[in-house]
Coordinates of C-alpha atoms and ligand atoms in Angstrom, one line a residue:
Chain A
M223 CA 34.5 -47.2 60.3
K224 CA 32.0 -50.0 59.8
E225 CA 29.2 -47.6 60.2
I226 CA 30.7 -45.3 57.5
W227 CA 31.0 -48.2 55.1
T228 CA 27.4 -49.2 55.8
I229 CA 26.1 -45.7 54.9
T230 CA 28.5 -45.5 51.9
R231 CA 27.2 -48.8 50.6
R232 CA 23.6 -47.6 50.9
E233 CA 24.4 -44.4 49.0
L234 CA 26.1 -46.3 46.2
Q235 CA 23.1 -48.6 46.0
A236 CA 20.9 -45.6 45.8
Y237 CA 23.0 -44.2 42.9
F238 CA 22.6 -47.4 41.0
D239 CA 18.9 -47.9 41.9
S240 CA 18.0 -44.4 40.8
L241 CA 20.0 -45.0 37.5
M242 CA 22.0 -41.9 38.5
A243 CA 25.2 -44.0 38.5
Y244 CA 24.5 -45.4 35.0
I245 CA 23.6 -42.0 33.6
L246 CA 26.8 -40.5 35.0
L247 CA 29.0 -43.3 33.8
I248 CA 27.6 -43.2 30.3
L249 CA 27.6 -39.5 30.0
F250 CA 31.1 -39.1 31.4
L251 CA 32.6 -41.8 29.2
G252 CA 30.6 -40.5 26.2
F253 CA 31.6 -36.9 26.7
S254 CA 35.2 -37.5 27.5
G255 CA 35.5 -40.1 24.8
F256 CA 33.9 -37.9 22.1
F257 CA 36.0 -34.9 22.8
T258 CA 39.2 -36.9 23.5
W259 CA 39.1 -39.1 20.4
I260 CA 36.8 -37.6 17.8
Y261 CA 36.2 -33.9 18.1
G262 CA 38.6 -31.0 17.3
S263 CA 42.0 -31.1 19.0
D264 CA 41.8 -34.8 19.5
I265 CA 44.6 -37.1 20.4
F266 CA 45.3 -38.3 16.9
F267 CA 45.6 -34.7 15.8
V268 CA 48.0 -33.7 18.6
K269 CA 49.9 -36.9 17.9
Q270 CA 51.4 -37.1 21.4
A271 CA 51.5 -40.2 23.5
N272 CA 50.0 -38.6 26.6
L273 CA 46.6 -38.1 28.2
Q274 CA 46.6 -34.3 28.5
V275 CA 43.6 -33.8 26.2
F276 CA 41.6 -36.4 28.2
F277 CA 42.6 -34.8 31.5
S278 CA 41.4 -31.4 30.5
I279 CA 38.1 -32.7 29.0
A280 CA 37.5 -34.8 32.2
Y281 CA 38.3 -31.8 34.3
W282 CA 35.5 -29.8 32.7
T283 CA 33.0 -32.7 32.5
L284 CA 33.5 -33.4 36.3
F285 CA 32.9 -29.7 37.0
F286 CA 29.4 -30.0 35.7
F287 CA 28.6 -33.6 36.7
I288 CA 29.7 -33.7 40.3
P289 CA 27.1 -31.2 41.6
A290 CA 24.4 -33.5 40.1
L291 CA 25.9 -36.3 42.0
T292 CA 26.0 -34.5 45.3
M293 CA 22.9 -32.3 45.2
R294 CA 20.7 -35.1 46.6
L295 CA 23.0 -36.3 49.4
L296 CA 21.8 -34.2 52.3
S297 CA 19.1 -32.0 50.9
E298 CA 16.9 -35.1 50.3
E299 CA 17.5 -36.4 53.9
N300 CA 16.6 -33.0 55.2
R301 CA 13.5 -32.6 53.1
S302 CA 12.1 -36.0 53.9
G303 CA 13.2 -36.0 57.5
T304 CA 15.2 -39.2 57.3
I305 CA 18.2 -37.3 58.6
E306 CA 16.5 -37.5 62.0
L307 CA 16.4 -41.3 61.8
L308 CA 20.0 -41.4 60.7
L309 CA 21.3 -39.1 63.4
T310 CA 19.3 -40.8 66.2
K311 CA 21.1 -44.0 65.4
P312 CA 24.5 -44.5 67.2
I313 CA 26.5 -42.6 64.6
S314 CA 27.9 -39.1 64.4
E315 CA 27.4 -36.3 62.0
W316 CA 31.0 -36.6 60.9
Q317 CA 30.5 -40.3 60.0
V318 CA 27.4 -39.4 57.9
I319 CA 29.3 -36.7 56.0
V320 CA 32.4 -38.8 55.4
A321 CA 30.3 -41.8 54.3
K322 CA 28.4 -39.7 51.7
F323 CA 31.6 -38.1 50.5
L324 CA 33.1 -41.5 50.0
A325 CA 30.1 -42.8 48.1
A326 CA 30.3 -40.0 45.5
L327 CA 34.1 -40.3 45.3
L328 CA 34.0 -44.0 44.7
L329 CA 31.6 -43.5 41.9
I330 CA 33.9 -41.0 40.3
V331 CA 36.9 -43.4 40.8
A332 CA 34.9 -46.1 39.1
A333 CA 34.1 -43.7 36.2
L334 CA 37.8 -42.9 35.9
A335 CA 38.8 -46.6 36.1
L336 CA 36.6 -47.2 33.1
T337 CA 38.8 -44.9 31.0
T338 CA 41.8 -47.3 31.2
P339 CA 41.1 -48.3 27.5
Y340 CA 42.1 -44.6 26.7
Y341 CA 45.4 -45.2 28.5
I342 CA 46.0 -48.5 26.7
T343 CA 45.3 -47.0 23.3
V344 CA 47.4 -43.9 23.9
S345 CA 50.3 -46.0 25.3
S346 CA 50.3 -48.0 22.1
L347 CA 50.9 -44.8 20.1
G348 CA 54.3 -44.2 21.6
N349 CA 56.3 -43.8 24.7
I350 CA 54.0 -42.7 27.4
D351 CA 55.0 -41.0 30.6
N352 CA 53.5 -43.2 33.2
G353 CA 54.3 -40.9 36.0
A354 CA 52.3 -38.1 34.4
V355 CA 49.4 -40.5 33.8
F356 CA 49.4 -41.4 37.4
S357 CA 49.6 -37.9 38.8
G358 CA 47.0 -36.8 36.2
Y359 CA 44.5 -39.3 37.4
L360 CA 45.4 -38.4 41.0
A361 CA 44.7 -34.8 40.2
L362 CA 41.3 -35.7 38.7
I363 CA 40.5 -37.6 41.9
L364 CA 41.5 -34.7 44.0
V365 CA 39.5 -32.2 41.9
S366 CA 36.5 -34.5 42.2
G367 CA 37.0 -34.7 46.0
M368 CA 37.0 -31.0 46.1
Y369 CA 33.9 -30.6 44.1
I370 CA 32.2 -33.4 46.1
A371 CA 33.0 -31.6 49.3
I372 CA 31.6 -28.3 48.0
G373 CA 28.5 -30.1 46.6
L374 CA 28.0 -31.9 49.9
F375 CA 28.1 -28.6 51.7
T376 CA 25.6 -26.9 49.4
S377 CA 23.4 -29.9 49.7
S378 CA 23.4 -29.4 53.5
I379 CA 22.2 -25.9 53.4
T380 CA 19.0 -26.3 51.4
N381 CA 16.2 -28.9 51.0
N382 CA 16.0 -28.2 47.3
Q383 CA 18.2 -30.4 45.0
I384 CA 18.2 -27.9 42.2
V385 CA 19.2 -25.1 44.5
A386 CA 22.0 -27.3 45.8
Y387 CA 23.2 -28.0 42.3
L388 CA 23.2 -24.4 41.2
L389 CA 24.9 -23.3 44.4
A390 CA 27.6 -25.9 44.0
L391 CA 28.2 -24.8 40.5
S392 CA 28.4 -21.2 41.5
I393 CA 31.0 -21.9 44.1
G394 CA 32.8 -24.1 41.7
I395 CA 33.0 -21.4 39.1
F396 CA 35.2 -19.4 41.4
F397 CA 37.7 -22.1 41.7
Q398 CA 37.4 -23.1 38.1
I399 CA 37.4 -19.7 36.3
I400 CA 37.0 -16.6 38.4
F401 CA 40.0 -16.8 40.7
Q402 CA 42.2 -17.5 37.6
M403 CA 40.7 -14.4 35.8
L404 CA 41.3 -12.3 38.9
S405 CA 44.9 -13.5 39.4
S406 CA 45.8 -12.5 35.8
N407 CA 44.5 -9.0 36.5
L408 CA 45.8 -8.6 40.0
T409 CA 49.3 -8.1 41.1
G410 CA 51.1 -8.5 44.4
I411 CA 49.6 -10.4 47.3
A412 CA 46.1 -10.4 45.9
G413 CA 47.4 -11.9 42.7
G414 CA 49.3 -14.6 44.5
V415 CA 46.3 -15.5 46.7
T416 CA 43.9 -15.7 43.8
D417 CA 46.4 -17.7 41.8
Y418 CA 46.8 -20.2 44.7
L419 CA 43.0 -20.4 45.1
S420 CA 42.4 -21.2 41.5
I421 CA 42.4 -24.9 40.7
N422 CA 44.1 -24.4 37.3
S423 CA 47.7 -24.1 38.2
H424 CA 47.5 -27.0 40.7
F425 CA 45.7 -29.2 38.3
E426 CA 47.9 -28.4 35.3
S427 CA 51.2 -29.0 37.0
M428 CA 49.9 -32.4 38.3
T429 CA 48.8 -33.5 34.8
R430 CA 52.3 -32.7 33.6
G431 CA 53.6 -35.2 36.2
V432 CA 54.6 -32.9 39.0
I433 CA 53.3 -33.8 42.4
D434 CA 54.0 -30.9 44.7
S435 CA 53.0 -30.9 48.4
R436 CA 51.6 -27.4 47.9
D437 CA 49.1 -28.8 45.4
L438 CA 48.1 -31.7 47.6
I439 CA 47.7 -29.4 50.6
Y440 CA 45.5 -27.1 48.5
F441 CA 43.1 -29.9 47.4
L442 CA 43.0 -31.6 50.8
S443 CA 42.3 -28.4 52.7
V444 CA 39.3 -27.5 50.5
I445 CA 38.0 -31.0 50.9
V446 CA 38.4 -30.9 54.7
L447 CA 36.8 -27.5 54.9
G448 CA 33.9 -28.6 52.8
L449 CA 33.3 -31.6 55.0
V450 CA 33.7 -29.7 58.2
F451 CA 31.2 -27.0 57.1
S452 CA 28.7 -29.7 56.0
E453 CA 29.1 -31.3 59.4
S454 CA 28.5 -28.1 61.2
M455 CA 25.4 -27.5 59.1
L456 CA 24.1 -30.8 60.3
M457 CA 24.9 -30.0 63.9
K458 CA 23.4 -26.5 63.7
K459 CA 20.0 -28.1 62.9
R460 CA 20.1 -29.7 66.3
S461 CA 20.4 -26.5 68.3
V462 CA 18.1 -24.2 66.4
Chain B
M25 CA 16.0 -48.6 81.9
D26 CA 14.4 -45.5 83.3
I27 CA 14.1 -42.2 81.4
V28 CA 14.8 -39.2 83.5
I29 CA 14.2 -35.6 82.4
E30 CA 15.3 -32.9 84.8
N31 CA 14.3 -29.3 84.3
M32 CA 14.4 -29.3 80.5
T33 CA 13.8 -26.1 78.6
K34 CA 13.9 -25.6 74.9
T35 CA 13.3 -22.3 73.1
Y36 CA 12.9 -21.6 69.4
G37 CA 13.7 -18.0 68.9
R38 CA 11.7 -16.3 71.5
Q39 CA 9.1 -19.0 71.9
K40 CA 9.4 -21.5 74.7
A41 CA 8.5 -24.9 73.2
V42 CA 9.3 -26.8 76.4
D43 CA 9.3 -25.0 79.7
N44 CA 11.3 -26.5 82.5
I45 CA 9.8 -29.9 82.5
S46 CA 10.8 -32.8 84.7
L47 CA 9.6 -36.3 84.2
Q48 CA 10.6 -39.8 85.1
V49 CA 9.5 -43.0 83.3
K50 CA 10.1 -46.3 85.0
T51 CA 11.2 -49.5 83.3
G52 CA 8.2 -51.5 82.0
E53 CA 6.0 -48.4 82.0
I54 CA 4.1 -47.2 78.9
L55 CA 3.8 -43.5 79.3
G56 CA 1.2 -41.6 77.3
F57 CA 2.4 -38.1 76.5
L58 CA -0.7 -36.2 75.8
G59 CA -1.3 -32.7 74.6
P60 CA -2.8 -30.6 71.9
N61 CA -0.8 -29.7 68.8
G62 CA 2.1 -27.5 69.5
A63 CA 2.3 -28.4 73.2
G64 CA 5.9 -29.5 73.0
K65 CA 5.7 -33.3 72.7
T66 CA 7.8 -33.6 69.6
T67 CA 10.4 -31.2 71.0
T68 CA 10.7 -33.2 74.2
M69 CA 11.0 -36.5 72.3
K70 CA 13.7 -35.1 70.0
A71 CA 15.6 -34.0 73.0
I72 CA 15.4 -37.5 74.6
T73 CA 16.8 -39.0 71.4
S74 CA 19.5 -36.3 71.3
F75 CA 18.4 -35.0 68.0
L76 CA 17.7 -31.6 69.6
I77 CA 20.0 -30.1 72.1
P78 CA 17.9 -28.4 74.9
D79 CA 18.8 -25.0 76.2
S80 CA 19.1 -26.3 79.7
G81 CA 18.3 -29.3 81.8
K82 CA 19.5 -32.9 81.9
I83 CA 18.2 -36.1 80.3
F84 CA 19.3 -39.6 81.4
I85 CA 18.6 -43.0 79.8
G86 CA 19.4 -45.3 82.7
N87 CA 22.6 -43.9 84.0
I88 CA 23.7 -42.5 80.7
S89 CA 23.5 -38.8 80.2
V90 CA 22.1 -37.9 76.8
N91 CA 24.0 -34.6 76.8
D92 CA 27.4 -36.0 77.7
N93 CA 27.3 -39.3 75.9
P94 CA 24.7 -39.3 73.1
Q95 CA 26.3 -42.2 71.1
E96 CA 26.0 -44.5 74.1
A97 CA 22.5 -43.3 75.0
K98 CA 21.2 -43.7 71.4
K99 CA 22.2 -47.4 71.5
N100 CA 19.5 -48.0 74.0
I101 CA 16.8 -46.1 72.2
G102 CA 14.4 -47.1 69.5
Y103 CA 12.8 -44.0 67.9
L104 CA 9.8 -43.6 65.7
P105 CA 9.8 -39.9 64.7
E106 CA 6.7 -38.0 63.9
N107 CA 5.6 -38.5 60.3
N108 CA 7.6 -41.7 60.1
P109 CA 10.4 -40.7 57.7
L110 CA 11.8 -43.7 55.7
Y111 CA 14.1 -44.3 52.8
E112 CA 11.1 -44.8 50.5
D113 CA 13.0 -46.2 47.5
M114 CA 14.5 -49.0 49.5
P115 CA 12.9 -52.5 49.8
V116 CA 11.7 -53.2 53.3
I117 CA 14.2 -56.0 54.0
D118 CA 17.2 -54.0 52.7
Y119 CA 16.2 -51.0 54.8
L120 CA 16.0 -53.1 57.9
Q121 CA 19.3 -54.7 57.2
F122 CA 20.8 -51.3 56.8
C123 CA 19.4 -50.2 60.2
A124 CA 20.7 -53.4 61.8
R125 CA 24.2 -52.7 60.5
I126 CA 24.2 -49.2 61.7
E127 CA 23.1 -50.3 65.1
G128 CA 26.3 -52.4 65.1
I129 CA 24.6 -55.8 65.3
A130 CA 27.1 -58.6 64.6
K131 CA 27.1 -59.7 61.0
D132 CA 26.0 -63.3 61.6
K133 CA 23.0 -62.0 63.7
I134 CA 21.7 -59.5 61.2
N135 CA 19.5 -61.9 59.2
D136 CA 18.0 -63.4 62.4
K137 CA 17.3 -60.0 63.8
V138 CA 15.7 -58.7 60.7
R139 CA 13.5 -61.9 60.4
E140 CA 12.5 -61.4 64.1
V141 CA 11.2 -57.8 63.7
I142 CA 9.6 -58.6 60.4
Q143 CA 7.6 -61.3 62.2
T144 CA 6.9 -59.2 65.3
C145 CA 5.6 -56.3 63.2
G146 CA 3.7 -58.5 60.7
I147 CA 5.3 -57.4 57.5
S148 CA 6.4 -60.8 56.2
R149 CA 4.4 -60.5 53.0
E150 CA 5.6 -57.0 52.2
K151 CA 9.3 -57.5 53.0
H152 CA 10.5 -57.5 49.4
K153 CA 8.4 -54.5 48.4
K154 CA 9.7 -51.0 48.1
I155 CA 8.7 -48.9 51.1
S156 CA 7.1 -46.4 48.8
E157 CA 4.7 -49.1 47.6
L158 CA 3.4 -49.8 51.1
S159 CA 0.1 -48.5 52.6
K160 CA 0.4 -46.0 55.4
G161 CA -0.3 -48.7 58.1
Y162 CA 2.5 -50.9 56.8
K163 CA 4.9 -48.1 56.5
Q164 CA 4.2 -47.4 60.2
R165 CA 5.0 -51.1 60.9
V166 CA 8.3 -50.6 59.1
G167 CA 8.9 -47.6 61.2
L168 CA 8.3 -49.6 64.3
A169 CA 10.5 -52.5 63.0
Q170 CA 13.5 -50.2 62.5
A171 CA 13.0 -48.8 66.0
L172 CA 13.0 -52.4 67.4
I173 CA 15.8 -53.9 65.3
H174 CA 18.4 -53.6 68.1
D175 CA 16.0 -54.7 70.8
P176 CA 16.3 -51.3 72.7
E177 CA 15.3 -51.0 76.3
V178 CA 13.7 -47.6 75.6
L179 CA 11.1 -46.8 72.9
I180 CA 10.2 -43.3 71.9
L181 CA 7.1 -43.2 69.6
D182 CA 5.9 -39.8 68.3
E183 CA 2.2 -40.0 67.3
P184 CA 2.5 -43.6 66.1
T185 CA -1.0 -43.9 64.8
T186 CA -1.7 -40.5 63.2
G187 CA -3.1 -40.8 59.7
L188 CA -4.0 -44.5 60.0
D189 CA -7.5 -45.9 59.5
P190 CA -9.4 -47.3 62.5
N191 CA -8.4 -50.9 61.9
Q192 CA -4.8 -50.0 61.4
I193 CA -4.9 -48.0 64.6
I194 CA -6.2 -50.9 66.6
E195 CA -3.5 -53.2 65.2
I196 CA -0.6 -50.8 65.9
R197 CA -1.9 -50.2 69.4
E198 CA -1.9 -54.0 70.0
L199 CA 1.5 -54.2 68.7
I200 CA 2.8 -51.4 70.9
K201 CA 1.2 -53.0 74.0
K202 CA 2.8 -56.3 73.1
I203 CA 6.2 -54.8 72.6
G204 CA 5.9 -52.5 75.5
K205 CA 5.7 -55.2 78.1
E206 CA 9.4 -55.3 78.8
K207 CA 10.5 -51.9 77.7
T208 CA 10.2 -48.3 78.8
V209 CA 8.0 -46.6 76.4
I210 CA 6.9 -43.0 75.8
L211 CA 4.1 -42.6 73.3
S212 CA 2.9 -39.2 72.3
S213 CA -0.6 -38.3 71.0
H214 CA -3.0 -35.5 70.8
I215 CA -5.9 -38.0 71.1
L216 CA -7.0 -39.0 74.6
A217 CA -8.6 -42.3 73.5
E218 CA -5.2 -43.2 72.1
V219 CA -3.3 -43.0 75.3
E220 CA -6.2 -44.3 77.4
A221 CA -6.1 -47.5 75.3
T222 CA -2.4 -48.1 75.4
C223 CA -0.8 -46.5 78.3
D224 CA -0.3 -47.2 82.0
R225 CA 0.2 -43.6 82.9
I226 CA -0.7 -40.3 81.3
V227 CA 1.2 -37.1 81.4
I228 CA -0.6 -34.1 80.0
I229 CA 1.5 -31.3 78.6
K230 CA 0.2 -27.8 77.6
K231 CA 2.3 -25.0 76.2
G232 CA 5.5 -26.7 77.2
K233 CA 4.4 -27.4 80.8
I234 CA 3.2 -30.5 82.5
V235 CA -0.3 -29.9 83.8
A236 CA -1.3 -33.4 84.9
D237 CA 0.4 -36.7 85.6
G238 CA -1.1 -40.0 86.8
T239 CA -2.9 -43.2 85.9
V240 CA -6.2 -43.0 84.1
E241 CA -8.0 -43.8 87.3
E242 CA -6.0 -41.2 89.3
L243 CA -6.7 -38.5 86.8
R244 CA -10.4 -39.4 86.7
S245 CA -10.8 -39.3 90.5
Q246 CA -8.8 -36.2 90.8
A247 CA -11.2 -34.4 88.5
Q248 CA -14.3 -36.1 89.6
G249 CA -14.4 -34.2 93.0
N250 CA -18.0 -33.7 94.1
E251 CA -21.0 -35.7 93.0
T252 CA -23.0 -33.9 90.4
L253 CA -26.6 -34.7 89.5
K254 CA -28.9 -33.8 86.8
V255 CA -32.4 -33.4 88.2
T256 CA -35.8 -32.7 86.5
I257 CA -38.7 -31.8 88.7
E258 CA -42.2 -31.1 87.5
D259 CA -45.5 -29.9 89.1
G260 CA -43.9 -27.1 91.0
G261 CA -42.8 -23.5 90.5
L262 CA -39.3 -23.1 89.0
D263 CA -38.0 -20.6 91.6
E264 CA -39.6 -22.5 94.5
I265 CA -37.9 -25.7 93.4
F266 CA -34.6 -23.9 92.9
K267 CA -34.7 -22.4 96.4
A268 CA -35.8 -25.6 98.0
L269 CA -33.0 -27.6 96.4
Q270 CA -30.5 -25.0 97.5
L271 CA -31.6 -25.3 101.1
L272 CA -30.9 -29.0 101.3
N273 CA -28.1 -29.9 103.8
T274 CA -26.2 -32.0 101.4
V275 CA -26.3 -29.6 98.5
E276 CA -23.5 -27.2 97.7
L277 CA -24.6 -25.6 94.5
V278 CA -27.7 -25.6 92.2
D279 CA -27.7 -24.4 88.6
F280 CA -30.3 -24.2 85.9
V281 CA -29.7 -26.6 82.9
D282 CA -33.0 -26.0 81.1
K283 CA -35.7 -23.8 82.4
S284 CA -38.4 -25.0 80.1
T285 CA -38.2 -28.6 81.2
Q286 CA -37.3 -27.5 84.8
T287 CA -34.0 -29.3 84.7
F288 CA -31.3 -28.4 87.3
Q289 CA -27.7 -29.4 87.9
V290 CA -27.1 -30.2 91.6
K291 CA -23.6 -30.3 93.0
S292 CA -23.4 -32.1 96.3
K293 CA -21.1 -31.2 99.2
P294 CA -17.7 -32.9 99.1
G295 CA -17.9 -36.6 100.1
Q296 CA -21.7 -36.5 100.4
S297 CA -24.6 -37.5 98.2
S298 CA -27.8 -35.5 97.9
R299 CA -29.8 -38.1 96.0
R300 CA -32.0 -39.2 99.0
D301 CA -32.6 -35.6 100.0
V302 CA -33.7 -34.6 96.5
F303 CA -36.1 -37.5 96.4
N304 CA -37.6 -36.9 99.9
L305 CA -38.0 -33.2 99.1
C306 CA -40.2 -34.1 96.1
V307 CA -42.2 -36.5 98.1
E308 CA -42.7 -34.0 100.9
K309 CA -43.7 -31.2 98.4
G310 CA -45.8 -33.4 96.2
W311 CA -43.6 -32.7 93.2
T312 CA -42.8 -35.2 90.5
L313 CA -39.2 -36.3 90.0
T314 CA -38.9 -37.3 86.4
Q315 CA -35.1 -37.4 86.1
L316 CA -32.2 -38.0 88.5
T317 CA -28.9 -38.9 86.9
F318 CA -25.2 -38.7 87.6
I319 CA -23.2 -36.3 85.5
E320 CA -19.9 -38.1 85.1
T321 CA -16.8 -36.1 84.4
R322 CA -15.4 -37.8 81.4
L323 CA -11.6 -37.9 80.9
E324 CA -12.2 -35.9 77.7
D325 CA -13.5 -33.1 79.8
I326 CA -10.5 -33.1 82.1
F327 CA -8.2 -33.1 79.1
Y328 CA -10.3 -30.4 77.5
E329 CA -10.3 -28.3 80.6
L330 CA -6.6 -28.7 81.3
T331 CA -5.5 -27.8 77.9
L332 CA -8.1 -25.1 77.2
D333 CA -6.6 -21.7 76.3
N334 CA -7.4 -19.2 79.0
Ligands
ADP251 N1 11.9 -26.0 64.3 C1 11.1 -25.1 64.9 N2 11.3 -23.8 64.8 C2 10.4 -22.9 65.5 N3 9.4 -23.3 66.2 C3 9.2 -24.6 66.4 C4 10.0 -25.6 65.7 N4 9.6 -26.8 66.1 C5 8.5 -26.6 66.9 N5 8.3 -25.3 67.1 C6 7.2 -24.7 67.9 O1 7.4 -25.2 69.2 C7 6.1 -25.6 69.8 C8 6.1 -27.0 70.2 O2 6.1 -27.8 69.0 P1 6.1 -29.4 69.1 O3 7.1 -29.9 70.0 O4 6.3 -29.9 67.7 O5 4.7 -29.7 69.6 P2 3.8 -31.0 69.5 O6 4.6 -32.2 69.1 O7 3.2 -31.2 70.9 O8 2.7 -30.7 68.5 C9 5.1 -25.2 68.7 O9 4.5 -24.0 69.0 C10 5.8 -25.2 67.4 O10 5.3 -24.2 66.6
MG252 MG1 4.4 -33.3 67.4

């Protein structure tokens, strides 16, 4: 556990040293703030004391931002050869993967924590459903975890950051859009499966305040799968 | 702590990079792992550090099997990989602290340990610089420092002086010798002078196989074999001299080196010297001996011969 935290800390430090963290925080707050408060169907227009608008804006913003956060994590280690140094220290592949996952997740959690002024403002507009706020934020964290796991995996299969970004985005599009489109065109089992695979239904019900174990299992399994695949990519390099 | 490799083989695709090698390195020994590019040095070292899993064979660090218990084995190894990869955008001191933490050094000892390796490797003045700002020689020192941070009993150094300038090479060599006194060290190189200057023992590897193993002196005497002389004789017919030399009791083989100057290469019989006979022959025949020198087999020639493609 101590080793994981050591690597996580180094990754977080690297995020801040490379200004990546600041860029992400500013862009994330800027985008979500702009669309939530100023543009189009903003909260004042909707005149409801909830964070639905913010949640769906954040949902899309994270979809594009997270691959940028994860693209470097393993591709750069593989490209520069530092992965060899890391893995010849007394730590396992799994620890490396989990540590990097946590670093990106913590940064997202920090970005989300900085949106508490949104919550405070909205709650002053009327009676807010705190349960829905909590489960909405939880949903955002789970979606982030899912995209981080996917991004970590694509970062493990290439030495090129841009390729890692685009691959992560391509895989993400399936969960974000394609499965949903398919499910509305398909019937029977195929329709059910694609509907379950699509993030939308899981995410939306959580932002409305419903925490179902089926949704949690969905997010956690994609996360675990992404991490396990990334781990096996690291292991594979050792027995070429 | 000894390093033991037993019948290790590693294949990439269809190419055997390391072919059934066995090797033992004793505690306190600095072993020079010598071979041309592509001989399999890096592959072997990666297997020792458990970064590569060999197809077959066993590797032990002390009593710990690298295959069965890599985490435990790695604790005893300091490794400087080929090309010295480092987190370039970290300051030296942060990087070494990071390495110390990963090695599991107790919190209250970390600063002392870092200070110690910074001193040993002579990087005090650069410790606050970013690694990317350092010269190649200083980067190499940082690479050594991270390998030494947990005071490992075994050091694996893959081409530690490649790409350095002559002064840096000498400094790094001195450093390795100093550190190597109490440790088991394997140092790879494709340059003979390198291992000759630093190592107690040399193992030569070629196309994944070990072709020679011994101290510098052992290798030299092994290859030396018979005495070989270079002889120039004037005032006589070329063929006549050639035949006469060949008839000498102590001579095994005569060869022309340069017909215009009448220079010959004379190989004596095993354990014998033909110098007196050559001189007396000239006196007897009234020829003039203008050159009589030893041809020494240099270690380079041995290396060259052993690793020559045939
Ligand atoms: N990852 C790899 N994939 C395929 N072949 C490799 C790989 N690494 C090394 N080789 C080949 O294995 C042989 C031994 O390489 P290496 O151990 O790096 O030699 P050395 O370090 O002595 O120069 C070389 O012929 C090299 O081309
Ligand atoms: Mg090599």
